[in-house]
């Protein structure tokens, strides 16, 4: 609303309508939500505003922060060349901040996984608490498979064309976003906004970003920020052609579109993650598994609480440490405490 008041730019209003969609992400500690919100701001500011020293610093910090949150958005750092090319006087600031974030990111990876460049195994320090190599490969391959197949078809021995053939044939919500993303990339070049130089630059960088994802793990949530931008631009340009967006009916347009998006989100055929209005006022418990009991299990020198839940990847409000016994068996991992005090951490055995 602030940006709309400043310049009456309806694109920011249309992008704001997706706040309804962001509700899907508020019930889990996922990096997807801040990335979607920050990218919407980042893209808008880059396209429409003059980048003075203050704004360049802000966009730089946004970019560094989202890359810190999720490495899949790393190709967006290409934007820095166009954001900072006139900001040579502040090179010490940009270098210092970059080194700070990279250092924290490496330290975090070392502490949590034992691998400095996780999810890569390069520069393995061979620390005794590092993630088990078999487990690392299983998780890495599982992430790749999840990008191309609903049933986690093993794709390691498939070439890129075969994997993309699986990807384009996915059904449900995947089909909507996957096919929609390709169509948006094609159609957006015919819109008037494509004549804007900075939008062309952004389009080129987002194309590299999307191609990078296609070659690694093209899960739609990894390119959702691109989809939202291009879809908003398309709606923006169409609405201008049919004269929908006027000062006297912008509020009506927003309300109607929000209602339509809310209804779409609630269609079970699209997604099982449904929004219930009452939960926005009175949130559910932080676990839906409140009636399950926990078994105390001891293995070697490690005691943990096993949740008897339907899925091995889920847990609930149990005493710590809390993990599924079947999950440890699935990955063939048996944690071993470093000392008698669990605070001292684990070896991988």
mmCIF file of C-alpha atoms in Angstrom:
data_model
loop_
_atom_site.group_PDB
_atom_site.id
_atom_site.type_symbol
_atom_site.label_atom_id
_atom_site.label_comp_id
_atom_site.label_asym_id
_atom_site.label_seq_id
_atom_site.Cartn_x
_atom_site.Cartn_y
_atom_site.Cartn_z
ATOM 1 C CA UNK A 1 0.000 0.000 0.000
ATOM 2 C CA UNK A 2 2.875 2.351 0.744
ATOM 3 C CA UNK A 3 4.456 1.734 -2.673
ATOM 4 C CA UNK A 4 1.087 2.104 -4.392
ATOM 5 C CA UNK A 5 0.477 5.447 -2.655
ATOM 6 C CA UNK A 6 3.891 6.700 -3.731
ATOM 7 C CA UNK A 7 3.672 5.898 -7.439
ATOM 8 C CA UNK A 8 0.242 4.323 -8.058
ATOM 9 C CA UNK A 9 2.017 1.311 -9.548
ATOM 10 C CA UNK A 10 -0.541 -1.438 -9.762
ATOM 11 C CA UNK A 11 2.038 -4.182 -10.204
ATOM 12 C CA UNK A 12 2.948 -4.026 -6.520
ATOM 13 C CA UNK A 13 -0.770 -4.320 -5.696
ATOM 14 C CA UNK A 14 -1.099 -7.439 -7.848
ATOM 15 C CA UNK A 15 2.020 -8.992 -6.302
ATOM 16 C CA UNK A 16 0.533 -8.211 -2.886
ATOM 17 C CA UNK A 17 -2.457 -10.398 -3.702
ATOM 18 C CA UNK A 18 -0.182 -13.421 -3.368
ATOM 19 C CA UNK A 19 0.024 -12.741 0.365
ATOM 20 C CA UNK A 20 -3.037 -15.005 0.496
ATOM 21 C CA UNK A 21 -0.968 -17.764 -1.056
ATOM 22 C CA UNK A 22 1.878 -17.182 1.424
ATOM 23 C CA UNK A 23 -0.429 -18.380 4.218
ATOM 24 C CA UNK A 24 0.427 -21.882 3.026
ATOM 25 C CA UNK A 25 3.911 -21.430 4.487
ATOM 26 C CA UNK A 26 3.181 -19.892 7.895
ATOM 27 C CA UNK A 27 2.691 -23.166 9.778
ATOM 28 C CA UNK A 28 6.266 -24.447 9.330
ATOM 29 C CA UNK A 29 9.765 -23.011 9.933
ATOM 30 C CA UNK A 30 10.525 -22.934 6.217
ATOM 31 C CA UNK A 31 12.870 -20.489 4.438
ATOM 32 C CA UNK A 32 10.389 -20.345 1.540
ATOM 33 C CA UNK A 33 8.223 -17.664 3.178
ATOM 34 C CA UNK A 34 10.921 -14.997 3.749
ATOM 35 C CA UNK A 35 12.375 -15.718 0.304
ATOM 36 C CA UNK A 36 9.003 -15.172 -1.394
ATOM 37 C CA UNK A 37 8.375 -11.931 0.495
ATOM 38 C CA UNK A 38 11.895 -10.525 0.081
ATOM 39 C CA UNK A 39 12.116 -11.464 -3.619
ATOM 40 C CA UNK A 40 8.833 -9.647 -4.313
ATOM 41 C CA UNK A 41 10.295 -6.476 -2.768
ATOM 42 C CA UNK A 42 13.685 -7.000 -4.393
ATOM 43 C CA UNK A 43 12.301 -7.450 -7.910
ATOM 44 C CA UNK A 44 9.933 -4.484 -7.642
ATOM 45 C CA UNK A 45 12.617 -2.126 -6.344
ATOM 46 C CA UNK A 46 15.131 -3.229 -8.967
ATOM 47 C CA UNK A 47 12.725 -2.758 -11.889
ATOM 48 C CA UNK A 48 10.981 0.481 -10.966
ATOM 49 C CA UNK A 49 13.185 2.534 -8.656
ATOM 50 C CA UNK A 50 16.384 4.494 -9.114
ATOM 51 C CA UNK A 51 19.165 2.708 -7.270
ATOM 52 C CA UNK A 52 20.938 5.331 -5.192
ATOM 53 C CA UNK A 53 23.620 4.376 -2.642
ATOM 54 C CA UNK A 54 21.121 3.709 0.157
ATOM 55 C CA UNK A 55 18.786 1.571 -1.956
ATOM 56 C CA UNK A 56 21.712 -0.348 -3.465
ATOM 57 C CA UNK A 57 22.885 -1.278 0.027
ATOM 58 C CA UNK A 58 19.380 -2.416 0.954
ATOM 59 C CA UNK A 59 18.997 -4.641 -2.115
ATOM 60 C CA UNK A 60 22.504 -5.996 -1.581
ATOM 61 C CA UNK A 61 21.630 -6.998 1.997
ATOM 62 C CA UNK A 62 18.377 -8.594 0.793
ATOM 63 C CA UNK A 63 20.267 -10.671 -1.774
ATOM 64 C CA UNK A 64 22.956 -11.806 0.639
ATOM 65 C CA UNK A 65 20.337 -12.683 3.245
ATOM 66 C CA UNK A 66 18.151 -14.851 0.981
ATOM 67 C CA UNK A 67 21.235 -16.686 -0.337
ATOM 68 C CA UNK A 68 22.179 -17.330 3.282
ATOM 69 C CA UNK A 69 18.678 -18.705 3.923
ATOM 70 C CA UNK A 70 18.539 -20.987 0.879
ATOM 71 C CA UNK A 71 21.387 -21.831 -1.457
ATOM 72 C CA UNK A 72 19.006 -22.587 -4.355
ATOM 73 C CA UNK A 73 18.592 -18.832 -4.968
ATOM 74 C CA UNK A 74 22.355 -18.339 -5.365
ATOM 75 C CA UNK A 75 22.113 -17.520 -9.127
ATOM 76 C CA UNK A 76 20.363 -14.296 -8.140
ATOM 77 C CA UNK A 77 23.729 -12.920 -6.975
ATOM 78 C CA UNK A 78 24.259 -12.073 -10.662
ATOM 79 C CA UNK A 79 21.995 -9.108 -9.943
ATOM 80 C CA UNK A 80 24.743 -7.639 -7.790
ATOM 81 C CA UNK A 81 26.707 -6.633 -10.872
ATOM 82 C CA UNK A 82 23.860 -4.342 -11.967
ATOM 83 C CA UNK A 83 22.999 -3.169 -8.457
ATOM 84 C CA UNK A 84 26.540 -2.273 -7.392
ATOM 85 C CA UNK A 85 28.272 -1.301 -10.640
ATOM 86 C CA UNK A 86 28.126 2.403 -9.693
ATOM 87 C CA UNK A 87 28.856 1.865 -5.995
ATOM 88 C CA UNK A 88 32.641 1.467 -6.011
ATOM 89 C CA UNK A 89 32.999 3.883 -3.090
ATOM 90 C CA UNK A 90 31.360 1.382 -0.743
ATOM 91 C CA UNK A 91 33.412 -1.644 -1.786
ATOM 92 C CA UNK A 92 34.715 -2.121 1.783
ATOM 93 C CA UNK A 93 31.152 -2.297 3.129
ATOM 94 C CA UNK A 94 30.037 -4.841 0.524
ATOM 95 C CA UNK A 95 33.145 -6.977 0.909
ATOM 96 C CA UNK A 96 32.945 -6.976 4.713
ATOM 97 C CA UNK A 97 29.277 -7.921 4.801
ATOM 98 C CA UNK A 98 29.798 -10.680 2.207
ATOM 99 C CA UNK A 99 32.713 -12.167 4.142
ATOM 100 C CA UNK A 100 30.685 -12.008 7.364
ATOM 101 C CA UNK A 101 27.729 -13.895 5.890
ATOM 102 C CA UNK A 102 29.921 -16.459 4.117
ATOM 103 C CA UNK A 103 31.875 -17.081 7.332
ATOM 104 C CA UNK A 104 28.694 -17.589 9.354
ATOM 105 C CA UNK A 105 27.293 -19.876 6.633
ATOM 106 C CA UNK A 106 30.449 -22.031 6.600
ATOM 107 C CA UNK A 107 30.572 -22.149 10.415
ATOM 108 C CA UNK A 108 26.897 -23.148 10.560
ATOM 109 C CA UNK A 109 27.504 -25.958 8.047
ATOM 110 C CA UNK A 110 30.542 -27.217 9.981
ATOM 111 C CA UNK A 111 28.643 -27.289 13.288
ATOM 112 C CA UNK A 112 25.502 -28.934 11.913
ATOM 113 C CA UNK A 113 26.826 -31.292 9.223
ATOM 114 C CA UNK A 114 30.638 -31.297 9.501
ATOM 115 C CA UNK A 115 30.823 -30.263 5.838
ATOM 116 C CA UNK A 116 31.851 -26.605 5.270
ATOM 117 C CA UNK A 117 30.100 -26.242 1.894
ATOM 118 C CA UNK A 118 27.012 -28.388 2.562
ATOM 119 C CA UNK A 119 25.051 -29.459 0.487
ATOM 120 C CA UNK A 120 28.344 -30.082 -1.303
ATOM 121 C CA UNK A 121 30.955 -32.495 0.070
ATOM 122 C CA UNK A 122 33.915 -30.501 -1.266
ATOM 123 C CA UNK A 123 36.652 -29.532 1.230
ATOM 124 C CA UNK A 124 35.664 -32.337 3.587
ATOM 125 C CA UNK A 125 37.462 -31.689 6.896
ATOM 126 C CA UNK A 126 36.841 -35.307 7.948
ATOM 127 C CA UNK A 127 35.379 -34.234 11.297
ATOM 128 C CA UNK A 128 34.146 -37.081 13.464
ATOM 129 C CA UNK A 129 30.644 -35.625 13.734
ATOM 130 C CA UNK A 130 30.144 -35.075 9.996
ATOM 131 C CA UNK A 131 27.028 -36.481 8.401
ATOM 132 C CA UNK A 132 27.402 -40.144 7.465
ATOM 133 C CA UNK A 133 28.492 -40.448 3.820
ATOM 134 C CA UNK A 134 25.746 -42.938 2.928
ATOM 135 C CA UNK A 135 23.123 -40.757 4.619
ATOM 136 C CA UNK A 136 24.491 -37.686 2.814
ATOM 137 C CA UNK A 137 24.193 -39.380 -0.578
ATOM 138 C CA UNK A 138 20.683 -40.656 0.193
ATOM 139 C CA UNK A 139 19.439 -37.215 1.249
ATOM 140 C CA UNK A 140 21.142 -35.512 -1.701
ATOM 141 C CA UNK A 141 19.733 -37.996 -4.212
ATOM 142 C CA UNK A 142 16.318 -37.843 -2.550
ATOM 143 C CA UNK A 143 16.239 -34.061 -3.011
ATOM 144 C CA UNK A 144 17.117 -34.453 -6.692
ATOM 145 C CA UNK A 145 14.532 -37.198 -7.216
ATOM 146 C CA UNK A 146 11.836 -35.093 -5.512
ATOM 147 C CA UNK A 147 12.365 -32.408 -8.135
ATOM 148 C CA UNK A 148 11.589 -34.678 -11.065
ATOM 149 C CA UNK A 149 9.131 -37.281 -9.772
ATOM 150 C CA UNK A 150 6.164 -37.468 -7.393
ATOM 151 C CA UNK A 151 6.958 -41.070 -6.418
ATOM 152 C CA UNK A 152 10.675 -40.401 -5.857
ATOM 153 C CA UNK A 153 11.689 -42.384 -8.920
ATOM 154 C CA UNK A 154 15.433 -43.022 -8.750
ATOM 155 C CA UNK A 155 16.894 -40.645 -11.335
ATOM 156 C CA UNK A 156 20.648 -41.037 -10.809
ATOM 157 C CA UNK A 157 21.070 -43.183 -13.928
ATOM 158 C CA UNK A 158 18.805 -41.017 -16.098
ATOM 159 C CA UNK A 159 20.111 -38.273 -18.372
ATOM 160 C CA UNK A 160 18.757 -34.721 -18.151
ATOM 161 C CA UNK A 161 16.287 -35.196 -21.019
ATOM 162 C CA UNK A 162 14.799 -38.274 -19.344
ATOM 163 C CA UNK A 163 14.528 -36.444 -16.005
ATOM 164 C CA UNK A 164 12.855 -33.422 -17.601
ATOM 165 C CA UNK A 165 10.419 -35.777 -19.343
ATOM 166 C CA UNK A 166 9.387 -37.049 -15.903
ATOM 167 C CA UNK A 167 9.204 -33.487 -14.591
ATOM 168 C CA UNK A 168 6.915 -32.123 -17.305
ATOM 169 C CA UNK A 169 4.536 -35.078 -16.860
ATOM 170 C CA UNK A 170 4.023 -34.499 -13.128
ATOM 171 C CA UNK A 171 0.392 -34.055 -12.095
ATOM 172 C CA UNK A 172 -1.619 -31.921 -9.685
ATOM 173 C CA UNK A 173 -0.087 -28.726 -8.339
ATOM 174 C CA UNK A 174 3.289 -29.638 -9.861
ATOM 175 C CA UNK A 175 1.764 -29.713 -13.338
ATOM 176 C CA UNK A 176 0.160 -26.296 -12.820
ATOM 177 C CA UNK A 177 3.396 -24.578 -11.773
ATOM 178 C CA UNK A 178 5.785 -26.492 -14.054
ATOM 179 C CA UNK A 179 3.785 -25.933 -17.250
ATOM 180 C CA UNK A 180 2.795 -22.446 -16.127
ATOM 181 C CA UNK A 181 6.417 -21.449 -15.554
ATOM 182 C CA UNK A 182 7.448 -22.451 -19.072
ATOM 183 C CA UNK A 183 4.470 -20.619 -20.614
ATOM 184 C CA UNK A 184 5.200 -17.496 -18.571
ATOM 185 C CA UNK A 185 8.821 -17.453 -19.731
ATOM 186 C CA UNK A 186 7.565 -17.573 -23.328
ATOM 187 C CA UNK A 187 4.687 -15.084 -23.077
ATOM 188 C CA UNK A 188 6.378 -12.465 -20.914
ATOM 189 C CA UNK A 189 8.702 -11.423 -23.761
ATOM 190 C CA UNK A 190 5.660 -10.091 -25.661
ATOM 191 C CA UNK A 191 4.493 -7.760 -22.875
ATOM 192 C CA UNK A 192 5.216 -3.994 -22.964
ATOM 193 C CA UNK A 193 7.218 -4.177 -19.736
ATOM 194 C CA UNK A 194 9.785 -6.326 -21.529
ATOM 195 C CA UNK A 195 10.929 -3.160 -23.289
ATOM 196 C CA UNK A 196 12.180 -1.867 -19.925
ATOM 197 C CA UNK A 197 15.937 -2.465 -19.780
ATOM 198 C CA UNK A 198 16.073 -3.467 -16.119
ATOM 199 C CA UNK A 199 13.251 -5.960 -16.622
ATOM 200 C CA UNK A 200 15.190 -7.531 -19.505
ATOM 201 C CA UNK A 201 18.211 -7.831 -17.222
ATOM 202 C CA UNK A 202 16.094 -9.457 -14.527
ATOM 203 C CA UNK A 203 14.484 -11.791 -17.077
ATOM 204 C CA UNK A 204 17.912 -12.910 -18.288
ATOM 205 C CA UNK A 205 19.137 -13.628 -14.734
ATOM 206 C CA UNK A 206 15.925 -15.433 -13.792
ATOM 207 C CA UNK A 207 16.287 -17.562 -16.927
ATOM 208 C CA UNK A 208 19.757 -18.624 -15.763
ATOM 209 C CA UNK A 209 18.296 -19.276 -12.313
ATOM 210 C CA UNK A 210 15.510 -21.447 -13.749
ATOM 211 C CA UNK A 211 17.893 -23.404 -15.996
ATOM 212 C CA UNK A 212 20.107 -24.044 -12.974
ATOM 213 C CA UNK A 213 17.110 -25.501 -11.128
ATOM 214 C CA UNK A 214 16.101 -27.621 -14.140
ATOM 215 C CA UNK A 215 19.540 -29.241 -14.025
ATOM 216 C CA UNK A 216 19.514 -29.836 -10.260
ATOM 217 C CA UNK A 217 16.121 -30.152 -8.555
ATOM 218 C CA UNK A 218 13.224 -28.254 -10.197
ATOM 219 C CA UNK A 219 10.713 -28.399 -7.342
ATOM 220 C CA UNK A 220 8.130 -25.685 -7.933
ATOM 221 C CA UNK A 221 8.702 -24.112 -4.516
ATOM 222 C CA UNK A 222 12.283 -23.398 -5.634
ATOM 223 C CA UNK A 223 11.092 -21.187 -8.501
ATOM 224 C CA UNK A 224 7.830 -19.919 -7.000
ATOM 225 C CA UNK A 225 9.244 -16.389 -6.609
ATOM 226 C CA UNK A 226 9.868 -16.282 -10.387
ATOM 227 C CA UNK A 227 6.371 -17.580 -11.117
ATOM 228 C CA UNK A 228 4.749 -14.942 -8.885
ATOM 229 C CA UNK A 229 6.683 -12.094 -10.529
ATOM 230 C CA UNK A 230 5.933 -13.169 -14.111
ATOM 231 C CA UNK A 231 2.292 -14.028 -13.366
ATOM 232 C CA UNK A 232 1.829 -10.630 -11.687
ATOM 233 C CA UNK A 233 3.390 -8.866 -14.674
ATOM 234 C CA UNK A 234 1.098 -10.737 -17.060
ATOM 235 C CA UNK A 235 -2.025 -9.846 -15.017
ATOM 236 C CA UNK A 236 -0.770 -6.261 -14.783
ATOM 237 C CA UNK A 237 -0.365 -5.895 -18.543
ATOM 238 C CA UNK A 238 -3.678 -7.599 -19.374
ATOM 239 C CA UNK A 239 -5.559 -5.469 -16.849
ATOM 240 C CA UNK A 240 -4.132 -2.316 -18.424
ATOM 241 C CA UNK A 241 -5.350 -3.427 -21.835
ATOM 242 C CA UNK A 242 -8.908 -4.066 -20.654
ATOM 243 C CA UNK A 243 -8.875 -0.983 -18.395
ATOM 244 C CA UNK A 244 -9.622 -2.932 -15.207
ATOM 245 C CA UNK A 245 -7.257 -1.054 -12.928
ATOM 246 C CA UNK A 246 -8.578 2.390 -12.127
ATOM 247 C CA UNK A 247 -8.275 4.395 -8.945
ATOM 248 C CA UNK A 248 -11.993 4.090 -8.161
ATOM 249 C CA UNK A 249 -12.138 0.278 -8.399
ATOM 250 C CA UNK A 250 -8.666 -0.908 -7.344
ATOM 251 C CA UNK A 251 -9.991 -1.969 -3.923
ATOM 252 C CA UNK A 252 -12.817 -3.996 -5.488
ATOM 253 C CA UNK A 253 -10.298 -5.655 -7.815
ATOM 254 C CA UNK A 254 -8.047 -6.583 -4.877
ATOM 255 C CA UNK A 255 -10.894 -8.026 -2.794
ATOM 256 C CA UNK A 256 -12.326 -10.113 -5.651
ATOM 257 C CA UNK A 257 -8.920 -11.456 -6.682
ATOM 258 C CA UNK A 258 -8.046 -12.291 -3.070
ATOM 259 C CA UNK A 259 -11.292 -14.226 -2.717
ATOM 260 C CA UNK A 260 -10.611 -16.141 -5.940
ATOM 261 C CA UNK A 261 -7.081 -17.021 -4.769
ATOM 262 C CA UNK A 262 -8.432 -18.110 -1.388
ATOM 263 C CA UNK A 263 -10.932 -20.430 -3.061
ATOM 264 C CA UNK A 264 -8.266 -21.886 -5.353
ATOM 265 C CA UNK A 265 -5.984 -22.593 -2.413
ATOM 266 C CA UNK A 266 -8.798 -24.553 -0.774
ATOM 267 C CA UNK A 267 -9.393 -26.869 -3.753
ATOM 268 C CA UNK A 268 -8.289 -30.322 -2.653
ATOM 269 C CA UNK A 269 -7.370 -31.374 -6.180
ATOM 270 C CA UNK A 270 -4.668 -28.708 -6.240
ATOM 271 C CA UNK A 271 -3.206 -29.151 -2.784
ATOM 272 C CA UNK A 272 -3.955 -30.846 0.508
ATOM 273 C CA UNK A 273 -2.537 -27.883 2.441
ATOM 274 C CA UNK A 274 -5.811 -26.068 3.052
ATOM 275 C CA UNK A 275 -6.410 -22.706 4.669
ATOM 276 C CA UNK A 276 -9.111 -22.649 7.344
ATOM 277 C CA UNK A 277 -10.096 -19.063 8.285
ATOM 278 C CA UNK A 278 -10.624 -19.978 11.953
ATOM 279 C CA UNK A 279 -6.938 -20.984 12.257
ATOM 280 C CA UNK A 280 -5.914 -17.438 11.389
ATOM 281 C CA UNK A 281 -7.643 -16.315 14.600
ATOM 282 C CA UNK A 282 -7.197 -19.357 16.866
ATOM 283 C CA UNK A 283 -4.103 -21.334 15.785
ATOM 284 C CA UNK A 284 -3.949 -25.087 16.134
ATOM 285 C CA UNK A 285 -1.585 -26.799 18.551
ATOM 286 C CA UNK A 286 2.026 -26.900 17.368
ATOM 287 C CA UNK A 287 1.524 -30.592 16.625
ATOM 288 C CA UNK A 288 -1.426 -32.477 15.167
ATOM 289 C CA UNK A 289 -0.170 -35.671 16.843
ATOM 290 C CA UNK A 290 -1.118 -34.935 20.440
ATOM 291 C CA UNK A 291 -2.492 -38.400 21.252
ATOM 292 C CA UNK A 292 0.575 -40.506 20.357
ATOM 293 C CA UNK A 293 2.778 -42.010 23.085
ATOM 294 C CA UNK A 294 6.571 -42.130 23.082
ATOM 295 C CA UNK A 295 8.806 -45.123 23.793
ATOM 296 C CA UNK A 296 12.133 -44.594 25.527
ATOM 297 C CA UNK A 297 14.810 -46.526 23.621
ATOM 298 C CA UNK A 298 18.483 -46.996 24.401
ATOM 299 C CA UNK A 299 21.103 -47.925 21.832
ATOM 300 C CA UNK A 300 24.842 -48.007 22.646
ATOM 301 C CA UNK A 301 25.185 -44.980 24.945
ATOM 302 C CA UNK A 302 22.322 -43.020 23.393
ATOM 303 C CA UNK A 303 18.787 -42.740 24.802
ATOM 304 C CA UNK A 304 16.006 -41.222 22.733
ATOM 305 C CA UNK A 305 12.227 -41.035 22.554
ATOM 306 C CA UNK A 306 10.574 -42.824 19.652
ATOM 307 C CA UNK A 307 7.309 -41.412 18.330
ATOM 308 C CA UNK A 308 4.976 -44.104 17.037
ATOM 309 C CA UNK A 309 3.755 -42.014 14.128
ATOM 310 C CA UNK A 310 2.501 -43.092 10.690
ATOM 311 C CA UNK A 311 5.398 -41.472 8.836
ATOM 312 C CA UNK A 312 9.063 -42.023 9.720
ATOM 313 C CA UNK A 313 9.819 -38.407 8.771
ATOM 314 C CA UNK A 314 7.437 -36.885 11.347
ATOM 315 C CA UNK A 315 7.640 -36.289 15.061
ATOM 316 C CA UNK A 316 5.639 -34.582 17.795
ATOM 317 C CA UNK A 317 5.876 -33.068 21.267
ATOM 318 C CA UNK A 318 8.147 -35.640 22.855
ATOM 319 C CA UNK A 319 11.002 -35.181 25.278
ATOM 320 C CA UNK A 320 14.353 -34.556 23.627
ATOM 321 C CA UNK A 321 16.101 -36.226 21.909
ATOM 322 C CA UNK A 322 13.088 -37.309 19.885
ATOM 323 C CA UNK A 323 13.364 -39.255 16.636
ATOM 324 C CA UNK A 324 11.645 -42.129 14.870
ATOM 325 C CA UNK A 325 13.321 -45.501 15.395
ATOM 326 C CA UNK A 326 12.266 -46.487 11.883
ATOM 327 C CA UNK A 327 13.995 -43.392 10.499
ATOM 328 C CA UNK A 328 17.333 -44.433 12.033
ATOM 329 C CA UNK A 329 16.826 -47.928 10.637
ATOM 330 C CA UNK A 330 15.881 -46.538 7.222
ATOM 331 C CA UNK A 331 19.109 -44.541 6.965
ATOM 332 C CA UNK A 332 21.114 -47.228 8.813
ATOM 333 C CA UNK A 333 22.482 -44.639 11.260
ATOM 334 C CA UNK A 334 23.037 -45.129 15.001
ATOM 335 C CA UNK A 335 24.037 -41.914 16.796
ATOM 336 C CA UNK A 336 26.553 -42.229 19.596
ATOM 337 C CA UNK A 337 27.017 -39.570 22.247
ATOM 338 C CA UNK A 338 30.470 -38.016 22.490
ATOM 339 C CA UNK A 339 30.277 -38.059 26.303
ATOM 340 C CA UNK A 340 27.698 -38.933 28.930
ATOM 341 C CA UNK A 341 26.311 -35.408 28.489
ATOM 342 C CA UNK A 342 24.086 -35.069 25.436
ATOM 343 C CA UNK A 343 25.022 -31.375 25.164
ATOM 344 C CA UNK A 344 28.475 -32.453 23.941
ATOM 345 C CA UNK A 345 26.929 -33.798 20.744
ATOM 346 C CA UNK A 346 27.317 -37.016 18.750
ATOM 347 C CA UNK A 347 29.619 -39.126 16.687
ATOM 348 C CA UNK A 348 28.313 -40.592 13.447
ATOM 349 C CA UNK A 349 28.548 -44.393 13.514
#
